[in-house]
Short mmCIF file of C-alpha atoms in Angstrom, two decimals:
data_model
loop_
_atom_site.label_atom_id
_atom_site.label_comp_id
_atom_site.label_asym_id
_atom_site.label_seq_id
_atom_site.Cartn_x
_atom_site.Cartn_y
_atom_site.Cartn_z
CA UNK S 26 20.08 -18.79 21.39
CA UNK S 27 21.81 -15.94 19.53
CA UNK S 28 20.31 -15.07 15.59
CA UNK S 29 23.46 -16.95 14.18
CA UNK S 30 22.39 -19.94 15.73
CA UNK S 31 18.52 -19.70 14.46
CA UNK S 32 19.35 -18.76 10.99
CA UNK S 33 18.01 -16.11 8.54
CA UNK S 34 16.24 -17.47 5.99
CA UNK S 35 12.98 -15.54 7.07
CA UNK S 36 14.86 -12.06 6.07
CA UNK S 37 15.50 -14.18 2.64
CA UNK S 38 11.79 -14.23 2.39
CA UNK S 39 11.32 -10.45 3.86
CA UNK S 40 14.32 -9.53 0.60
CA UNK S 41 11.58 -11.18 -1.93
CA UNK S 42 8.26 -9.31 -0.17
CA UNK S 43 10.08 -5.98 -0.75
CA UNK S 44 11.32 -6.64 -4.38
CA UNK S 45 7.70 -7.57 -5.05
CA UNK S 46 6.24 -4.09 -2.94
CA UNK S 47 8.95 -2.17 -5.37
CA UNK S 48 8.04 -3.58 -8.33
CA UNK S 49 4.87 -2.87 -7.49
CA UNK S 50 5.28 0.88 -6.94
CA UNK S 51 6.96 0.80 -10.23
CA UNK S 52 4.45 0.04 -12.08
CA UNK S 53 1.75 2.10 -10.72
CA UNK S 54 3.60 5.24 -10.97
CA UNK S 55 4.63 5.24 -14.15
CA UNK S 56 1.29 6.89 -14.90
CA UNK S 57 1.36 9.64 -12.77
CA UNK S 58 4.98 10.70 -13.90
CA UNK S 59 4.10 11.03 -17.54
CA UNK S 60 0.78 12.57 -16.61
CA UNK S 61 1.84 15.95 -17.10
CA UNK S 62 3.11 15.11 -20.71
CA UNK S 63 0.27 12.96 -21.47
CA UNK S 64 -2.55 15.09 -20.41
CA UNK S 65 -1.63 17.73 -22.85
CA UNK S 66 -0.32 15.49 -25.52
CA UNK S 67 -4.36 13.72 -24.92
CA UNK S 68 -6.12 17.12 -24.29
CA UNK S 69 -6.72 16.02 -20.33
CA UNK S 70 -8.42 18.18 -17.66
CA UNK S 71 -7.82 17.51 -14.02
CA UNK S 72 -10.92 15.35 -14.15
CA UNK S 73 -10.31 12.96 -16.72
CA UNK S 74 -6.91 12.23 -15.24
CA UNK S 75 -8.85 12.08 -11.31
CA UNK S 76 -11.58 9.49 -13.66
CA UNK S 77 -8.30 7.22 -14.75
CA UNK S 78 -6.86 6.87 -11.28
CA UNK S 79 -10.09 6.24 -9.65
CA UNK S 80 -10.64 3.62 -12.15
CA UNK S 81 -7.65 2.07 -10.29
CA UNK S 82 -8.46 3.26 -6.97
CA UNK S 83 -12.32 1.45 -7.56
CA UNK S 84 -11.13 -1.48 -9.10
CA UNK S 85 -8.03 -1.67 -6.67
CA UNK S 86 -10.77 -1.82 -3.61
CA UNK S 87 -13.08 -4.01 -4.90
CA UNK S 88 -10.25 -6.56 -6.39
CA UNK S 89 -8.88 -6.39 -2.61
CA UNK S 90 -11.71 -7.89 -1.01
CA UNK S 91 -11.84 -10.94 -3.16
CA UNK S 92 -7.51 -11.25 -3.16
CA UNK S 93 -7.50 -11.59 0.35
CA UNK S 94 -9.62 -14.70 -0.15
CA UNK S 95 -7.84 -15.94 -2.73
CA UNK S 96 -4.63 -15.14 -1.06
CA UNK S 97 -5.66 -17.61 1.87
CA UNK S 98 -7.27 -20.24 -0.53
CA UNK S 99 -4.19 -21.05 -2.89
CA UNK S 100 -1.68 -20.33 -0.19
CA UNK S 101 0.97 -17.16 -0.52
CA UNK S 102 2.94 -19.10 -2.63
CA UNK S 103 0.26 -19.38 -5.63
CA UNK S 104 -1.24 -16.42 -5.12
CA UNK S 105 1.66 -14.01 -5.56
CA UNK S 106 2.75 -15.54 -8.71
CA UNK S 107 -1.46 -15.34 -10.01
CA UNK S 108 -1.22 -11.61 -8.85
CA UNK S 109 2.53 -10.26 -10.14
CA UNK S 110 1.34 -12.34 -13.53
CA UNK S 111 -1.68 -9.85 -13.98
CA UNK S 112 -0.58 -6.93 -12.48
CA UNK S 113 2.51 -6.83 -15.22
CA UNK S 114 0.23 -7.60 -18.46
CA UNK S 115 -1.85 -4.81 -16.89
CA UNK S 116 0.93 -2.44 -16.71
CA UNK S 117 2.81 -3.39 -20.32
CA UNK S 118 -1.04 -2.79 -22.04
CA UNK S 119 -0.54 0.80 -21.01
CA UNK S 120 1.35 1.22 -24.14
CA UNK S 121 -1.51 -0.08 -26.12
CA UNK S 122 -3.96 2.21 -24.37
CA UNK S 123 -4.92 4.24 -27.52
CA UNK S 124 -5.77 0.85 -30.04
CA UNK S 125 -7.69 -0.65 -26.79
CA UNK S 126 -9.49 2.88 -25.96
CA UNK S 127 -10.94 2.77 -29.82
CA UNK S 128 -11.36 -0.90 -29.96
CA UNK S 129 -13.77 -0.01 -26.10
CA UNK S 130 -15.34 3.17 -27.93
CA UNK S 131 -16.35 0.76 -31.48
CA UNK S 132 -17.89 -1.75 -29.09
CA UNK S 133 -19.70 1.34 -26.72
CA UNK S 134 -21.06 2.63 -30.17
CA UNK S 135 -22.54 -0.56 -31.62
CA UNK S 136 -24.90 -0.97 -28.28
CA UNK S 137 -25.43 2.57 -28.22
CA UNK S 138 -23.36 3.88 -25.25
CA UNK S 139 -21.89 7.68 -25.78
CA UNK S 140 -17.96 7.09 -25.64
CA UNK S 141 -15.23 8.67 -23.58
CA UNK S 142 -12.31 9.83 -25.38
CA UNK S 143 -10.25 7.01 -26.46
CA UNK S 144 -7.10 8.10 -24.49
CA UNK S 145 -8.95 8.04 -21.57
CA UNK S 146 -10.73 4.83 -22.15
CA UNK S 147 -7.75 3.04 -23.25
CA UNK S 148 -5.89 3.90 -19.85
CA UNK S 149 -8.76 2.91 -17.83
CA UNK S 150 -8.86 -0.66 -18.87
CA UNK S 151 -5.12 -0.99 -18.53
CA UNK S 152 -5.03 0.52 -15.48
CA UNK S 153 -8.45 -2.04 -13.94
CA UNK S 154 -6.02 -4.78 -15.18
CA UNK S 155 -3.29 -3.74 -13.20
CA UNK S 156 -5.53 -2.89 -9.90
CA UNK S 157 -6.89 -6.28 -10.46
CA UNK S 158 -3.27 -8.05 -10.22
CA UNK S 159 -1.63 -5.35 -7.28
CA UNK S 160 -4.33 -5.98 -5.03
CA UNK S 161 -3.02 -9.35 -4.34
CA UNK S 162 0.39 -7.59 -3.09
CA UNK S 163 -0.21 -6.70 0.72
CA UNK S 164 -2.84 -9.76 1.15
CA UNK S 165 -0.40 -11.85 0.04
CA UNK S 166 2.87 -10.29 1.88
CA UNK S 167 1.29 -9.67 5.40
CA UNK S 168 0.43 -13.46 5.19
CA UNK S 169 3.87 -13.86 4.31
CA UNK S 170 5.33 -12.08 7.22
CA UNK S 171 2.55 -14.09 9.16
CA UNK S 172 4.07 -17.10 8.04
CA UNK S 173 7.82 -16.25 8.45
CA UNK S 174 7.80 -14.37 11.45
CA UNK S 175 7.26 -14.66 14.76
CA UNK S 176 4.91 -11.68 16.42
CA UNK S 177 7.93 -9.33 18.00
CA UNK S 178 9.82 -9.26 14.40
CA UNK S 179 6.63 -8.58 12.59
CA UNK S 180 6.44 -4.95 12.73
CA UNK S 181 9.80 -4.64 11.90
CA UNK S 182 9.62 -7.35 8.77
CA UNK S 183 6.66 -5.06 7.40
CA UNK S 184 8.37 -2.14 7.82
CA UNK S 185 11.45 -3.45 5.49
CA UNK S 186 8.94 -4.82 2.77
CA UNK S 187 6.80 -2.15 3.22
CA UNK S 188 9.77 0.30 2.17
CA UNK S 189 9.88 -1.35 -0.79
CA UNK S 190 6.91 1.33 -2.12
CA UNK S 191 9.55 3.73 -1.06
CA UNK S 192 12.00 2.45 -3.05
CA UNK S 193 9.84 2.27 -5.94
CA UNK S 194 8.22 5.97 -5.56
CA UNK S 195 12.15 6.86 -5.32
CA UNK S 196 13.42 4.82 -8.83
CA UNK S 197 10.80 5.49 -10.40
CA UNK S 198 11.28 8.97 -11.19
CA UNK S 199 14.65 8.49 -11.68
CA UNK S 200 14.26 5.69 -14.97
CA UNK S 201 10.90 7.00 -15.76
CA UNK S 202 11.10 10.39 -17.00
CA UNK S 203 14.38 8.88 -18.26
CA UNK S 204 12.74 6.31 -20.40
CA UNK S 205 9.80 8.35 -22.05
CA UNK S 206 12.29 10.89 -23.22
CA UNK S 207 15.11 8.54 -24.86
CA UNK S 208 12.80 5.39 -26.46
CA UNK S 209 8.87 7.24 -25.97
CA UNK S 210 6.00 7.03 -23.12
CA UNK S 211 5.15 3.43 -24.52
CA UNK S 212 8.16 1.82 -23.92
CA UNK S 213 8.26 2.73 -20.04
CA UNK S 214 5.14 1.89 -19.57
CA UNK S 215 6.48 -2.27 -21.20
CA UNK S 216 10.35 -1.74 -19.66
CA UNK S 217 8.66 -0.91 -16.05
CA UNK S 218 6.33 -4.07 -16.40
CA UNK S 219 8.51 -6.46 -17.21
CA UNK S 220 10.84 -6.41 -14.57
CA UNK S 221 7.66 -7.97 -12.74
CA UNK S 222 8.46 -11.39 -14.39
CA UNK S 223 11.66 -11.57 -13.54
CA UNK S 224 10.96 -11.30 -9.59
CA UNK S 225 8.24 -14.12 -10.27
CA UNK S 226 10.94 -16.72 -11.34
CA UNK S 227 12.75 -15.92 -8.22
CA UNK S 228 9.72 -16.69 -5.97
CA UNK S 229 8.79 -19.74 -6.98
CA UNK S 230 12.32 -21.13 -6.75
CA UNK S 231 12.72 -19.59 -3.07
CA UNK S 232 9.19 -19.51 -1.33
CA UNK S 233 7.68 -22.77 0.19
CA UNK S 234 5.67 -22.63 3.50
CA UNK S 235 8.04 -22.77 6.54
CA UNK S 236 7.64 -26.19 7.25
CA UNK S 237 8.26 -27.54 3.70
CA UNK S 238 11.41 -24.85 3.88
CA UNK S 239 14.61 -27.04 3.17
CA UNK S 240 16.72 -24.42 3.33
CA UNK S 241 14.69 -23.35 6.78
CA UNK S 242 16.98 -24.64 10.14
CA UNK S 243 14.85 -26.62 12.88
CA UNK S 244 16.04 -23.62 14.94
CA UNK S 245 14.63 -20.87 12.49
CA UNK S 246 11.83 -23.14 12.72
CA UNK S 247 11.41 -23.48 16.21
CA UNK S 248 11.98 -19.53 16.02
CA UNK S 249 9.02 -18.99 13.89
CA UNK S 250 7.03 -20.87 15.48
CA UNK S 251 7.78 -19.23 18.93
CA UNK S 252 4.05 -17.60 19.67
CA UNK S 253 2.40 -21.20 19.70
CA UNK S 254 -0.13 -20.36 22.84
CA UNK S 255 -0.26 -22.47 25.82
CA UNK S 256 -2.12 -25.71 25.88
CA UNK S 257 -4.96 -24.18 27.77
CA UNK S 258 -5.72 -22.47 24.76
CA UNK S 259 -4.91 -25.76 22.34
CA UNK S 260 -9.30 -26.80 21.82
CA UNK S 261 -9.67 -23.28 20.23
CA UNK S 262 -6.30 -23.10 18.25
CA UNK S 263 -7.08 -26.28 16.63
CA UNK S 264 -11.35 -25.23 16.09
CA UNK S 265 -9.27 -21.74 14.51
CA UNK S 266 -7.19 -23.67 12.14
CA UNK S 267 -10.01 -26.03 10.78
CA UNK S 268 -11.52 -23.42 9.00
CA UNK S 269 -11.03 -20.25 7.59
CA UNK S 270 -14.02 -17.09 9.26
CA UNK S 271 -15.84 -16.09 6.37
CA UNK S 272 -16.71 -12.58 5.26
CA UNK S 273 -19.44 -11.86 7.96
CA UNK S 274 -17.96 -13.56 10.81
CA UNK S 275 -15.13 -10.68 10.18
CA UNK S 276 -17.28 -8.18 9.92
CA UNK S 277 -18.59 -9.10 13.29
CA UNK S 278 -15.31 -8.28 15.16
CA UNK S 279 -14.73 -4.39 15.79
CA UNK S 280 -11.23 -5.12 14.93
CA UNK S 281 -11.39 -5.81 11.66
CA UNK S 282 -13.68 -2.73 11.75
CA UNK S 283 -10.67 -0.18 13.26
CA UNK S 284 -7.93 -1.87 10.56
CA UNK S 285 -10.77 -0.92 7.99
CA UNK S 286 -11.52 2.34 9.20
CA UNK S 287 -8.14 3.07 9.44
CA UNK S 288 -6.98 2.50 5.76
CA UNK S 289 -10.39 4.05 4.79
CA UNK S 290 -9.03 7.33 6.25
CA UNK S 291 -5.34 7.13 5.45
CA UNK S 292 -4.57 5.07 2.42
CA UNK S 293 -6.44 7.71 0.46
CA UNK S 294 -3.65 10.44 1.31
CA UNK S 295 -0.86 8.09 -0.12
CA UNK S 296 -2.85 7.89 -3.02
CA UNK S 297 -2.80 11.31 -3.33
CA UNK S 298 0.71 12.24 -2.54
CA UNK S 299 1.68 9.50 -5.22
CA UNK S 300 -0.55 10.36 -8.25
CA UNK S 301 -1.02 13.92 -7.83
CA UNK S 302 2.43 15.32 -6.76
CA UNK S 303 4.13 15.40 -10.19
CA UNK S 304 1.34 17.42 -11.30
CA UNK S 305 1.61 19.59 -8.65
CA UNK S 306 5.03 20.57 -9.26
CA UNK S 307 3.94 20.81 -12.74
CA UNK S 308 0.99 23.02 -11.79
CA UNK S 309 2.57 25.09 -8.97
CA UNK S 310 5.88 25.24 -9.96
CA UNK S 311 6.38 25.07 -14.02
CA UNK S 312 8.67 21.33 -13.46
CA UNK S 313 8.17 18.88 -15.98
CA UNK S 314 9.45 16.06 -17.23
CA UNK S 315 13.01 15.01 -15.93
CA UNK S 316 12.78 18.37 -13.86
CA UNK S 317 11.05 16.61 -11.53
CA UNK S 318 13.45 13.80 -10.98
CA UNK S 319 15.19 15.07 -8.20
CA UNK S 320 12.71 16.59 -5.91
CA UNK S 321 10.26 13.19 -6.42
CA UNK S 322 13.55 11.54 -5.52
CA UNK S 323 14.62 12.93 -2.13
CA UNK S 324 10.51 13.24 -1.28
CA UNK S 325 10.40 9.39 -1.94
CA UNK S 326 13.74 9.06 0.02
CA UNK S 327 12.66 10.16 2.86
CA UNK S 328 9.89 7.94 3.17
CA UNK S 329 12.36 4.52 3.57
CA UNK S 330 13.37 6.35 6.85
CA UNK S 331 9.34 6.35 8.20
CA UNK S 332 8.88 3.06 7.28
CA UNK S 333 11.82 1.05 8.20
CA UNK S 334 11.50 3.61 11.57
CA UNK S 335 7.78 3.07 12.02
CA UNK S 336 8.30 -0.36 12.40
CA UNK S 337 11.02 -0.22 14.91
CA UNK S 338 9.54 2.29 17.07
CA UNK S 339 6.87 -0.22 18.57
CA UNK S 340 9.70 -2.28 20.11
CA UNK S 341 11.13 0.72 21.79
CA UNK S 342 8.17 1.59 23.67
CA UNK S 343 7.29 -2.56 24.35
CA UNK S 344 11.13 -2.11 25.41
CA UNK S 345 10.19 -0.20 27.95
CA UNK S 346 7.41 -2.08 29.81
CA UNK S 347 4.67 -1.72 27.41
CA UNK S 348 2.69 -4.50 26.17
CA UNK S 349 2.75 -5.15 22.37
CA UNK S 350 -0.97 -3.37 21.78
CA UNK S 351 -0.01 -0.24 23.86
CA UNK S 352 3.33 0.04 22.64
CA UNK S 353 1.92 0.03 18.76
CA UNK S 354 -0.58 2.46 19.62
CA UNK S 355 1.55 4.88 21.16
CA UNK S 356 3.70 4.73 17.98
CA UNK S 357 0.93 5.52 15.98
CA UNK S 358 0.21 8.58 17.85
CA UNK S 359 3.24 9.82 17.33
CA UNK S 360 3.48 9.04 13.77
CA UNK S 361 -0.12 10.72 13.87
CA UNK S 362 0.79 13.86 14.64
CA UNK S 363 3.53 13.95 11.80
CA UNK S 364 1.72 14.73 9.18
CA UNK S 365 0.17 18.17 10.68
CA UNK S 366 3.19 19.39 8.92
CA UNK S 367 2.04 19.55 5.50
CA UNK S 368 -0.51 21.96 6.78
CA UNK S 369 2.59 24.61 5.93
CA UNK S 370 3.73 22.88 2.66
CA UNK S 371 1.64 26.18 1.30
CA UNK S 372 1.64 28.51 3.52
CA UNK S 373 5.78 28.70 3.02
CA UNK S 374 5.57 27.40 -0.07
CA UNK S 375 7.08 31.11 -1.48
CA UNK S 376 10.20 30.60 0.06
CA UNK S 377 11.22 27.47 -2.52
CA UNK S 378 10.21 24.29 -3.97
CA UNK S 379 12.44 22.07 -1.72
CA UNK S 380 9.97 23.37 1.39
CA UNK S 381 7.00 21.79 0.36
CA UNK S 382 9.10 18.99 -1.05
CA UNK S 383 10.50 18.48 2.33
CA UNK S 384 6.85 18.88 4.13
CA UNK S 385 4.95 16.35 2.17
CA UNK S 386 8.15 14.23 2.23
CA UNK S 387 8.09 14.03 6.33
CA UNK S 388 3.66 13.41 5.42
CA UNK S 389 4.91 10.83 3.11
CA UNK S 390 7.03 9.01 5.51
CA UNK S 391 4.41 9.16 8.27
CA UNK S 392 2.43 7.29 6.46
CA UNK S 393 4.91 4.54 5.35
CA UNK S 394 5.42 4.28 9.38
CA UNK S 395 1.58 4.25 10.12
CA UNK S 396 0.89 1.65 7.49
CA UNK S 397 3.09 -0.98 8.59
CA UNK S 398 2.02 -0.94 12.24
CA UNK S 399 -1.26 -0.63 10.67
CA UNK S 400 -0.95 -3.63 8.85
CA UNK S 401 0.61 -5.74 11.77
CA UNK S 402 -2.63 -5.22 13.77
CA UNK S 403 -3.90 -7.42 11.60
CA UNK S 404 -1.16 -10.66 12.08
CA UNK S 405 -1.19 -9.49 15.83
CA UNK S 406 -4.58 -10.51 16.24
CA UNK S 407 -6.11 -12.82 13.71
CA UNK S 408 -5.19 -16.27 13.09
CA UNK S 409 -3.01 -16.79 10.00
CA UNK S 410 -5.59 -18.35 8.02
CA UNK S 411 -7.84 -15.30 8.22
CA UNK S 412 -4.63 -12.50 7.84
CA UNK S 413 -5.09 -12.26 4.49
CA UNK S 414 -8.97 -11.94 4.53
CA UNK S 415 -8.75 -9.31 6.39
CA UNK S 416 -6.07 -7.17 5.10
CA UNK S 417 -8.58 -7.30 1.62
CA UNK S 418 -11.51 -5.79 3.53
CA UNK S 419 -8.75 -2.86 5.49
CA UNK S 420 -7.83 -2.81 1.45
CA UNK S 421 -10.80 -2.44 0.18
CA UNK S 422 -12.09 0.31 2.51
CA UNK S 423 -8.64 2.10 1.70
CA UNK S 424 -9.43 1.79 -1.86
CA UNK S 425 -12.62 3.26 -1.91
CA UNK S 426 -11.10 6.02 0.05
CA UNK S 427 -8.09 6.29 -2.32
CA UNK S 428 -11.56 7.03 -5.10
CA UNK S 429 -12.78 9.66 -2.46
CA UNK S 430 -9.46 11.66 -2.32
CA UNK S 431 -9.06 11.64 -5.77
CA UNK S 432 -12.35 12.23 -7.73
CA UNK S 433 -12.58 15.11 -4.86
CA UNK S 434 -9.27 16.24 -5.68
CA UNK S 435 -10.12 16.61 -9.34
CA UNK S 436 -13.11 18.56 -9.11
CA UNK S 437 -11.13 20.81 -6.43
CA UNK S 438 -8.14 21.67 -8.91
CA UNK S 439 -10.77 22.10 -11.92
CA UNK S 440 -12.89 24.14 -10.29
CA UNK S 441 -9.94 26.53 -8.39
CA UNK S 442 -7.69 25.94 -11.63
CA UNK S 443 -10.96 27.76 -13.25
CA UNK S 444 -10.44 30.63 -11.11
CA UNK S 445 -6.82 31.27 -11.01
CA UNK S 446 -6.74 30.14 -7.89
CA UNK S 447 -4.78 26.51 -7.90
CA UNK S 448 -3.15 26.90 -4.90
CA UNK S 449 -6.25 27.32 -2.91
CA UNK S 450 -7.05 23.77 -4.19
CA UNK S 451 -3.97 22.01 -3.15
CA UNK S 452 -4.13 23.95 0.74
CA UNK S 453 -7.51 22.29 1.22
CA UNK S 454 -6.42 18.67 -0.09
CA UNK S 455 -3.20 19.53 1.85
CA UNK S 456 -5.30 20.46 4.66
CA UNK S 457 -7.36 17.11 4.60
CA UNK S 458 -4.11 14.70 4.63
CA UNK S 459 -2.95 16.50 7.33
CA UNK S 460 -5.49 15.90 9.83
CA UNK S 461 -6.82 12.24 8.58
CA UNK S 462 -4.10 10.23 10.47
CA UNK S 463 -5.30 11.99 14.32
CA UNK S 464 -9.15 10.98 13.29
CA UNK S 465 -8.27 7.58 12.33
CA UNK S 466 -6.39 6.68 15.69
CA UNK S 467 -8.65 8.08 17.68
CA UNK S 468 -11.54 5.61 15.87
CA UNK S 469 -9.22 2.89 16.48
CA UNK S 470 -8.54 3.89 19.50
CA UNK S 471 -11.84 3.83 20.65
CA UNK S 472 -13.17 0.62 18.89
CA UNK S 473 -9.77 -1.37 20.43
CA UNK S 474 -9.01 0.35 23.41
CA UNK S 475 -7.04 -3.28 24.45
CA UNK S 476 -5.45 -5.78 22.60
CA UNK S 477 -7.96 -8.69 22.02
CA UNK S 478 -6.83 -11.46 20.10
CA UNK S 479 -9.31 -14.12 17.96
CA UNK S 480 -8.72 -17.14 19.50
CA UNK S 481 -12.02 -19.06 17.71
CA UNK S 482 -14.16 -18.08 15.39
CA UNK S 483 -17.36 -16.45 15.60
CA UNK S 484 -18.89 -12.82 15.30
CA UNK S 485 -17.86 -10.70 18.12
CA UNK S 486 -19.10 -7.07 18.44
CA UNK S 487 -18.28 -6.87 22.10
CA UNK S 488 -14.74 -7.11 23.20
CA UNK S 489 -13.52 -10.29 24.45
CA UNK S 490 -13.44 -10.99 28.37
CA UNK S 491 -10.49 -9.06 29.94
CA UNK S 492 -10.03 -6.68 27.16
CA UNK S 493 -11.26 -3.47 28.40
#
């Protein structure tokens, strides 16, 4: 049956993930784009600024764990609208940050607790509020693309609404910078976080599961649907469905232990690619505020090409004879050894600007093309009603390394900033996203050396029979 004939409502759905991922992007950078402005306008070091993002880093962890449950409890539907809800208050109270950071300190001071500066309290709360809400975005759009797609398209799907961060890394400094400088840093922070509530409206008039889809064809369906295993398998598919595996029966499979150990070691370089790069240019290079537009821009561009490429590049190798496990893994080698390029982002970084924008950039997309195959691990091999549970754990380990990266980066820059010696700093943090991708696969690698599918649940340290 050719795709006109099965119908495309599913890439309908995929549209709405990757509005949601961009909206999402929005509103987390927004932050590190004025952070140049507002640390001296605020009196900032590197430190307090590393102390507000791994407020969201910590909060963004912990606040995965618990979506993923939540995501698989009220159904994707439900959840998203719960999570965009919070995640845009959260980023609109950023313009309130200074009232909330002295209305914190007052209470602090009545129990007795020395205060942080009120800038810097007043962006951590708004910026826990809006970890709180985005954590329910990849929970909640993996189960999606669970949901909507059957297992050969679902690289592919997360590849397209993973690009949505692209998108958003790449608008945002465009409307930004833009923003701050014709109505003030308060009103981009509420313009940015609005949009959120617009998308919301859309979702709940186009989402419904795929089998209470009206607008879904019996042959899109059927489509969907095409991974049902055989009827030798049926006992265990149905004892899989009755329940959902709780926390510890996860954490007895090793692969939910590689998909953790995996964002432990790589979301953290994202992290610091998206929050620290505008100060970087800023440090490095004397660009500030709409200076930076264009170079954030094409960086962010170029990342849309990795992700949307990543996901493809699995079905080329399964294409050629290998199975769906080998041929992912052999992608993510490749994409692995990408990022050894920023190891020269300083190195040549005399020659111009655009050379370590260009570096980082090809880093940057790596990662977009790691991170979807990464996620799809997860759909290939858990049942659906456990996806989402286990992209929160992968989240929250990539969280907590997200917290690493950056409280390390901030003592790094203070300390070499200290001795007129920034650059120093950003080789070794340069140095460290470089090589995190090769050390992650090979982990993987070696706690999933074959595909092995959950079929029933149950803890499982040792591979299943046949998977060796």
């Amino acid at each position: 049956m050719n795709p006109q004939q099965i119908g495309k409502y599913r890439w309908t759905v995929c549209a709405m993930l990757f509005f949601a991922t961009t909206v999402n992007y929005l509103d987390r950078q927004v932050l590190s784009l004025l952070a140049p402005d507002l640390s001296k306008q605020f009196g900032w070091t590197n430190t307090d600024y590393a102390n507000i993002t791994a407020v969201f880093q910590f909060v963004y962890a912990i606040s995965m764990l618990f979506a993923g449950r939540i995501v698989d409890r009220l159904g994707t539907k439900q959840a998203f609208i719960l999570a965009i809800s919070v995640w845009s208050v959260g980023a609109v109270l950023h313009a309130f940050a200074i009232p909330m950071g002295a209305g914190l300190n007052t209470i602090l001071g009545a129990v007795g607790i020395a205060a942080v500066p009120v800038s810097v309290a007043g962006f951590m709360i708004a910026r826990a509020i809006l970890a709180i809400g985005e954590a329910g975005n990849f929970p909640a759009a993996i189960k999606a693309t669970a949901e909507y797609f059957p297992k050969r398209e679902r690289s592919f799907a997360t590849g397209i609404f993973n690009s949505g961060a692209n998108v958003g890394a790449v608008l945002a400094p465009i409307s930004v910078p833009w923003i701050a400088a014709q109505w003030g840093w308060q009103m981009a922070f509420i313009a940015i976080g609005a949009i959120g509530f617009v998308w919301m409206a859309m979702w709940h008039f186009l989402y419904e599961k795929p089998e209470q889809q009206k607008r879904l064809s019996s042959a899109e369906l059927a489509h969907i649907n095409s991974d049902v295993v055989a009827p030798l398998a049926s006992e265990q598919v149905a004892a899989q469905s009755a329940r959902r595996l709780s926390w510890i029966e996860l954490l007895g499979y090793r692969q939910t232990w590689a998909f953790a150990f995996g964002k432990f070691m790589t979301d953290g370089v994202w992290w610091f690619f998206l929050f620290w790069l505008p100060k970087y240019l800023s440090a490095q290079y004397g660009m500030e505020k709409t200076a930076i537009m264009v170079p954030l821009a094409v960086l962010y561009s170029m990342t849309m090409i990795g992700s949307i490429g990543g996901g493809w590049l699995p079905t080329w190798f399964i294409n050629k004879g290998a199975s769906a496990y080998d041929g992912r893994m052999k992608a993510m080698l490749l994409i692995a050894v990408c990022p050894l390029v920023v190891l020269l982002a300083q190195p040549l970084g005399y020659i111009s600007v655009w050379v370590p924008v260009v570096l980082i950039g090809i880093g940057a997309s790596a990662h977009q093309a790691w991170s979807c195959n990464l996620f799809t691990t997860v759909s290939d091999m858990f049942p659906k009603n456990s996806v989402a549970s286990v992209v929160g754990i992968g989240g929250m380990a990539g969280g907590l390394g997200g917290v690493l990266i950056s409280k390390t980066g901030g003592w790094v820059f203070d300390y070499y900033g200290a001795l007129g010696k920034i650059q120093t700093g950003y080789t070794i943090m340069f140095a460290v996203c470089a090589v995190a991708y090769l050390v992650a696969w090979c982990v993987m690698k070696a706690l999933v050396p074959a595909h092995a599918e959950i079929l029933a649940p149950g803890p499982q340290l040792t591979l299943p029979a046949g998977a060796r």
